[in-house]
Coordinates of C-alpha atoms in Angstrom, one line a residue:
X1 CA -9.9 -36.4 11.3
X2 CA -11.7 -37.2 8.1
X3 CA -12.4 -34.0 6.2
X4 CA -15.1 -33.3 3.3
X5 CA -14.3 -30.2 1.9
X6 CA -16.6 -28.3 -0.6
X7 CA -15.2 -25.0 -2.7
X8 CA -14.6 -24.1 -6.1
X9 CA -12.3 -21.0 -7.0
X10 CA -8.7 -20.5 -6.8
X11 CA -9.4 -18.8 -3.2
X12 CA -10.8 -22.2 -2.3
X13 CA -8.1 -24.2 -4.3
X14 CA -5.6 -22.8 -1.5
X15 CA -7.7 -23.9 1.4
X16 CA -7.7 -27.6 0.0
X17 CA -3.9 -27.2 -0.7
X18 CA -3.1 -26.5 2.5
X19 CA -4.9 -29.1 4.3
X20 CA -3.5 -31.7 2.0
X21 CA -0.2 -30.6 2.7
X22 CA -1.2 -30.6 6.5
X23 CA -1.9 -34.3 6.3
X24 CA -5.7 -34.3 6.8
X25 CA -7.9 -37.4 5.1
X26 CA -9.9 -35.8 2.2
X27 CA -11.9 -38.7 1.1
X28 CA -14.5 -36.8 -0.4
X29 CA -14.4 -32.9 -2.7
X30 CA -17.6 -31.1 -3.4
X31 CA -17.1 -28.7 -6.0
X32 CA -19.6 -27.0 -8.7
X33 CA -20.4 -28.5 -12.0
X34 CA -17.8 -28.3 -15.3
X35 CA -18.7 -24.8 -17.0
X36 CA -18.0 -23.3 -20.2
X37 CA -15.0 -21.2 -20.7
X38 CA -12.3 -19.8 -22.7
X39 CA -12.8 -18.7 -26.6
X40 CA -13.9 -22.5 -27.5
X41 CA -16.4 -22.1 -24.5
X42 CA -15.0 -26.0 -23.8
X43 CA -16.2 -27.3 -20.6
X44 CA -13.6 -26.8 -17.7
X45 CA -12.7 -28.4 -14.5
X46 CA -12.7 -25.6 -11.0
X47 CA -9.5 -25.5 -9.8
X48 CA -10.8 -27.5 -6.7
X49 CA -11.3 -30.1 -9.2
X50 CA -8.5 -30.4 -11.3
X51 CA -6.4 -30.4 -7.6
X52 CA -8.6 -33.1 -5.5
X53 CA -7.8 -35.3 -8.9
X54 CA -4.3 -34.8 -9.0
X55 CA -4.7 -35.9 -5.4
X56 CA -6.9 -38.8 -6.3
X57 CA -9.6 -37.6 -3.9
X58 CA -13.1 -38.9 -5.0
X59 CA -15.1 -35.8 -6.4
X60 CA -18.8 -35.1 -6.7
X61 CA -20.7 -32.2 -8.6
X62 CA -24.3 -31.7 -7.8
X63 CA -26.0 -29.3 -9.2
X64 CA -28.0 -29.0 -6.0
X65 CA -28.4 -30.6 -2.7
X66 CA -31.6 -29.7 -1.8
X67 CA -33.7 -33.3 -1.3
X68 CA -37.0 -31.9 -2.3
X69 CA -35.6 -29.3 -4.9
X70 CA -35.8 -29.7 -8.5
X71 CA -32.9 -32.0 -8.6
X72 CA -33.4 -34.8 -6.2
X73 CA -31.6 -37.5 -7.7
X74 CA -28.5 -35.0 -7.7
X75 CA -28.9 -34.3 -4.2
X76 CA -29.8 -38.0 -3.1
X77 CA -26.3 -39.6 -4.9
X78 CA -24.7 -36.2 -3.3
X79 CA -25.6 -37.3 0.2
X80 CA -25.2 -41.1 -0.2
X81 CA -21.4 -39.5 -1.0
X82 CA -21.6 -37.5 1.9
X83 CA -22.5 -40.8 4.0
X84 CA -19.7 -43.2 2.8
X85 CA -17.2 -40.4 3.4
X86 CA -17.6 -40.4 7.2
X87 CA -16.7 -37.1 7.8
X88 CA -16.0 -35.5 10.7
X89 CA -16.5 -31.8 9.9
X90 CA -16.8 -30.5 6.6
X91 CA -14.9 -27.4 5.2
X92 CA -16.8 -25.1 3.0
X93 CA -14.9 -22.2 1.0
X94 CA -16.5 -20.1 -1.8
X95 CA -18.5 -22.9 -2.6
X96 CA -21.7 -21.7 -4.5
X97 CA -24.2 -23.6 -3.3
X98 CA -26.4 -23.4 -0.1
X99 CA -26.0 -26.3 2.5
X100 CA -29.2 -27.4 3.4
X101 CA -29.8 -28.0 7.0
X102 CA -29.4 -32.0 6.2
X103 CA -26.0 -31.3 5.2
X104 CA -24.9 -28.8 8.4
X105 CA -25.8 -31.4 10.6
X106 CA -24.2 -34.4 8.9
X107 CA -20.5 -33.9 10.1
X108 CA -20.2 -35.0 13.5
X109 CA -18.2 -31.1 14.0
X110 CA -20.2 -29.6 11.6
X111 CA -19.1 -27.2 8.4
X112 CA -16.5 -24.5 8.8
X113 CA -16.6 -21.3 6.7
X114 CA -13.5 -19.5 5.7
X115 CA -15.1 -15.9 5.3
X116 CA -13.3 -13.2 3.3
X117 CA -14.0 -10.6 6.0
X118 CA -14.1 -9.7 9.5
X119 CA -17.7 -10.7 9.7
X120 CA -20.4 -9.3 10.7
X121 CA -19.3 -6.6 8.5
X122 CA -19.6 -8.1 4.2
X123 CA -21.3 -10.8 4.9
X124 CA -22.6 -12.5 1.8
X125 CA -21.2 -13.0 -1.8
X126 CA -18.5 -10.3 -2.6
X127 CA -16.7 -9.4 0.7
X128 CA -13.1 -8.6 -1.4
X129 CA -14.5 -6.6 -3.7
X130 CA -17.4 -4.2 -1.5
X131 CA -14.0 -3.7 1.0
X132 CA -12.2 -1.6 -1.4
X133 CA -15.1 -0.3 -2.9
X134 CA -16.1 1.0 0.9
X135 CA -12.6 2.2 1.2
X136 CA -12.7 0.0 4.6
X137 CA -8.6 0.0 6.2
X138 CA -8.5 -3.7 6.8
X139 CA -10.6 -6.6 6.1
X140 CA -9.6 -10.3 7.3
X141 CA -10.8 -13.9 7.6
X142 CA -13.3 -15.0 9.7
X143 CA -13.5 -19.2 10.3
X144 CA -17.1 -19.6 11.1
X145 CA -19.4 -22.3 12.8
X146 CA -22.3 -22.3 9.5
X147 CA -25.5 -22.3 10.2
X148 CA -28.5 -22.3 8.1
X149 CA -28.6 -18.2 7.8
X150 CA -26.8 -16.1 5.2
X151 CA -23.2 -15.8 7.4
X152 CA -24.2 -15.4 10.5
X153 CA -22.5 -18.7 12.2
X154 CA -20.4 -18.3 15.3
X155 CA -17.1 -16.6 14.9
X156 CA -13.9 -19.7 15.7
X157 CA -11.2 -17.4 14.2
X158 CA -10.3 -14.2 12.9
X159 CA -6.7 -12.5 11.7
X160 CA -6.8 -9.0 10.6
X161 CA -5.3 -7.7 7.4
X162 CA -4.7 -4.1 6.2
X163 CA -6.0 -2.8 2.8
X164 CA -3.2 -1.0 1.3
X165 CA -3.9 1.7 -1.1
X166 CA -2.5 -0.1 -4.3
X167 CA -5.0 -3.0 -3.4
X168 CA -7.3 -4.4 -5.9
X169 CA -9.6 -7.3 -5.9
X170 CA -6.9 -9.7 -7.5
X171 CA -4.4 -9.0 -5.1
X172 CA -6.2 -8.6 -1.9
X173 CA -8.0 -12.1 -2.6
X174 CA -4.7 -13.6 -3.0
X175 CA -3.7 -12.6 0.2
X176 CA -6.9 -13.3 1.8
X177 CA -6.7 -17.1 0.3
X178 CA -3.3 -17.5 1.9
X179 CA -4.4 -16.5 5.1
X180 CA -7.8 -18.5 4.9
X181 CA -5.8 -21.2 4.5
X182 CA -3.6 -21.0 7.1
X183 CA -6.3 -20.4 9.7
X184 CA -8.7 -23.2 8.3
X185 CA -5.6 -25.5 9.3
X186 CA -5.0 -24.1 12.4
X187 CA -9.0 -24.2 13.4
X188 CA -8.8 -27.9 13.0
X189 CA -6.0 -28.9 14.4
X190 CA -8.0 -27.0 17.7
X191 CA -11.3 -29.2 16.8
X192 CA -9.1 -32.2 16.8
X193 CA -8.0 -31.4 20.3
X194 CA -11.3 -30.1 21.5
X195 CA -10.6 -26.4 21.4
X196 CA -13.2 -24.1 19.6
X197 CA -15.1 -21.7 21.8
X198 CA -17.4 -20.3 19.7
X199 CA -18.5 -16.7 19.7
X200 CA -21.6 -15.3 18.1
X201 CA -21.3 -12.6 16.1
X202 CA -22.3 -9.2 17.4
X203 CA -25.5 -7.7 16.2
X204 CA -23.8 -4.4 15.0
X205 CA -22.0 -4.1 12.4
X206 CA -23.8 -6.0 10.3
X207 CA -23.1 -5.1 6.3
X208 CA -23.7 -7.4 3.4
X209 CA -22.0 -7.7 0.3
X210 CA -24.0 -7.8 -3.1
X211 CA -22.8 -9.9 -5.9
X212 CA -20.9 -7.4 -8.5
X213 CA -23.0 -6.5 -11.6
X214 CA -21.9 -6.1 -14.6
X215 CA -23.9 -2.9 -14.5
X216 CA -21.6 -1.6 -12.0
X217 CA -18.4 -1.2 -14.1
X218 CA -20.4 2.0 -15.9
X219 CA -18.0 5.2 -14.5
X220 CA -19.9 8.0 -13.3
X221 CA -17.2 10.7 -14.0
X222 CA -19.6 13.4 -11.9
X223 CA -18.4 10.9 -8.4
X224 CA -15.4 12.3 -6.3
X225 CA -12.4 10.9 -7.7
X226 CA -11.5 9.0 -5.1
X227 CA -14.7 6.7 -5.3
X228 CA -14.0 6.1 -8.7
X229 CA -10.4 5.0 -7.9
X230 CA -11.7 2.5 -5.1
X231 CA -14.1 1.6 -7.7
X232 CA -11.8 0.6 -10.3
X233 CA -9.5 -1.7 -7.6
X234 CA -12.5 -3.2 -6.6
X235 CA -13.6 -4.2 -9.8
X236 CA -10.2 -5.2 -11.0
X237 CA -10.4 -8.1 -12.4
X238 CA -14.2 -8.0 -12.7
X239 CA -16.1 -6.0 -14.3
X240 CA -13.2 -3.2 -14.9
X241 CA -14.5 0.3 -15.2
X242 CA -16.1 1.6 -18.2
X243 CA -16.3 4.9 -20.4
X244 CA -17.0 6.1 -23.3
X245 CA -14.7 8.5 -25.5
X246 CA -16.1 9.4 -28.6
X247 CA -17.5 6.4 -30.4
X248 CA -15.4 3.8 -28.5
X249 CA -16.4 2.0 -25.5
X250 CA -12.8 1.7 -22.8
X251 CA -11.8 0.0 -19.6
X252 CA -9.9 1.7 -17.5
X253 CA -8.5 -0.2 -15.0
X254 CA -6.0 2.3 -12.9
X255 CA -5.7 5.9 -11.9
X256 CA -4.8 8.1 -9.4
X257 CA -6.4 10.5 -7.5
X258 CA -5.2 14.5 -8.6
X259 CA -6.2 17.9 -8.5
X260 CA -8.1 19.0 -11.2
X261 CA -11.3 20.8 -11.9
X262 CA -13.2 21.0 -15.1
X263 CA -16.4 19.7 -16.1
X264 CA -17.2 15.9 -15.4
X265 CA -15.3 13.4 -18.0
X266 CA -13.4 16.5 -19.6
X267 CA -9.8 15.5 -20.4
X268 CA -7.8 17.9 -18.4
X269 CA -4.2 16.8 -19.9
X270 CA -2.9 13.9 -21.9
X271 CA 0.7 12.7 -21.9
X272 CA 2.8 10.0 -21.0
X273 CA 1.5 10.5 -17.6
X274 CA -2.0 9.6 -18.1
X275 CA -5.0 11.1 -19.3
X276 CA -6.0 13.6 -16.3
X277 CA -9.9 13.3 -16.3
X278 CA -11.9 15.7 -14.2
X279 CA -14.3 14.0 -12.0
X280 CA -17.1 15.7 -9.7
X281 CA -14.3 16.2 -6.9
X282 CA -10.9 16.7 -8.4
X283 CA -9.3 14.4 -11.1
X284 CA -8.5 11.3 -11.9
X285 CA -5.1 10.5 -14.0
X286 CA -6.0 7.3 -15.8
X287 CA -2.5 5.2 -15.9
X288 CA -4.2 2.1 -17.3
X289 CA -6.4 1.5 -20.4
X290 CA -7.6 -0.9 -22.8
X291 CA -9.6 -0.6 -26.2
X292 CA -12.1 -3.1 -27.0
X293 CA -10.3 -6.4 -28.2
X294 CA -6.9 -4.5 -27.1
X295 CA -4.8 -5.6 -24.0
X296 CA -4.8 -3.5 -20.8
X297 CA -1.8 -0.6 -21.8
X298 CA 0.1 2.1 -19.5
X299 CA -1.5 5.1 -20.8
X300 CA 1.8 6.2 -22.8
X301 CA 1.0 3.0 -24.7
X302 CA -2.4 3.7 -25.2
X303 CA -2.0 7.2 -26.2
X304 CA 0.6 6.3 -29.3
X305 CA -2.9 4.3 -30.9
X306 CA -5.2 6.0 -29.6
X307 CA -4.8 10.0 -29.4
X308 CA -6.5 11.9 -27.2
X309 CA -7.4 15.6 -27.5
X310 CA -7.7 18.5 -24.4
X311 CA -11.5 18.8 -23.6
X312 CA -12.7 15.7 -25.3
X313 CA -14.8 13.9 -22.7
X314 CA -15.1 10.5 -21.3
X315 CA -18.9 9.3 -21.0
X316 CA -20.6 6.9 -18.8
X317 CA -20.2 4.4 -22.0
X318 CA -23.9 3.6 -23.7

């Protein structure tokens, strides 16, 4: 079975890992463009990309593939790629870019999704991250038929897995890669043999998951503490949560849920425990902080450079 796949972030390095290790032909990786990063802002390589070329796996990096969009040429020496690789299905994981319908069609079994959630619920850009924020128990992977709507393909596979309460983004998404890539294995091997039974996805149930703003990491101390705590796992590593205490903009990045009751963002206690913050619904004890420029620090760490009074209060920062 020949094999194009077509992702970009660590979650879909481990898909490509795992079907190289599997032994499937990869004669062609589609990944996005070299971007700027790091303090030198030097061009980098996705991790898809510096894997398929440790692999020696041909590589190309539209910037689109739309034939009549604004890059044509791009999306012309894309499919002439596409076309010499002969594939038979094409596997598509947190790729960035929307396969037109040209594309969907090409491989002779189509393009697989590996979906970070038990669709139809979080369908759309940030499934991880709007799961804890939800407080949702369990999330999953979903292997899906794509077609040319926003996730709504026919379901081939899904595996359930629990959200713990210590989960953040970082760590659920590394176990939701692992998984993904065990089941994007296991979904071919059934194509190879002629084994899918596809099953469309129920109409209920339906939820979608909005790229995460920036905006977003702005703490609103007068939410019930336990929001904010999902909030902060769901935005660790990205965008972290943000305050304001006196002058100085923070990230917090862990607490835990207490009783408490005081005004919203009024320090309740400060020790080597945390800073206990009253929220609109009990308290939050804030166990992790950073300063601006600083590194993220228990709070007993924080508090030795940074003292923190009794009734000062943490704002939504300007």
């Amino acid at each position: 079975m020949r094999v194009v796949f077509a992702g970009t972030p660590e979650f879909a390095a481990s898909a490509l890992a795992s079907l190289l290790a599997a032994g499937f032909e990869l004669p062609l990786v589609l990944t996005q463009p070299d971007r700027p990063a790091g303090r030198g802002m030097k061009l980098q390589a996705s991790p898809v990309k510096q894997l398929a070329l440790q692999h020696g796996i041909k590589v190309a990096q539209p910037i689109s593939l739309r034939l009549d969009g604004k890059y044509p040429d791009e999306a012309a020496a894309a499919r002439q790629a596409l076309l010499d690789a002969r594939p038979d299905v094409m596997v598509v994981a947190a790729y960035g870019l929307i396969l037109p319908q040209w594309v969907l069609d090409l491989p002779r079994l189509g393009c697989l999704n590996i979906h970070g959630s038990l669709l139809p619920r979080w369908r759309g850009a940030a499934p991880i991250h709007r799961a804890i924020e939800a407080g949702d128990a369990e999330t999953g992977i979903t292997i899906m038929q794509m077609d040319a709507g926003l996730d709504t393909g026919a379901m081939l596979m899904t595996e359930r897995l629990p959200i713990v309460a210590t989960d953040t983004t970082a760590s659920l998404h590394d176990k939701l890669a692992a998984l993904g890539a065990r089941l994007i294995v296991e979904a071919l091997e059934l194509a190879a043999c002629g084994g899918f039974h596809p099953q469309p996805q129920p109409e209920a149930g339906v939820t979608y998951a909005h790229k995460i703003e920036k905006s977003e990491s702005q703490i609103d101390w007068r939410q019930p503490a336990a929001r904010i705590e999902r909030r902060l796992r769901a935005f660790d590593p990205f965008p972290g949560g943000l305050a304001q205490l006196g002058d100085e903009a923070l990230k917090v990045w862990r607490a835990e849920v207490c009783e408490g009751r005081g005004e919203p963002g009024e320090v309740l206690a400060a020790d080597a425990t945390g800073l206990l913050v009253a929220c609109g619904e009990q308290a939050l004890r804030l166990t992790e902080l950073q300063r601006a420029g600083g590194k993220r620090l228990p709070a007993a760490a924080f508090l030795q450079a940074r003292p923190v009074a009794v009734g000062e209060r943490l704002k939504s920062a300007a």
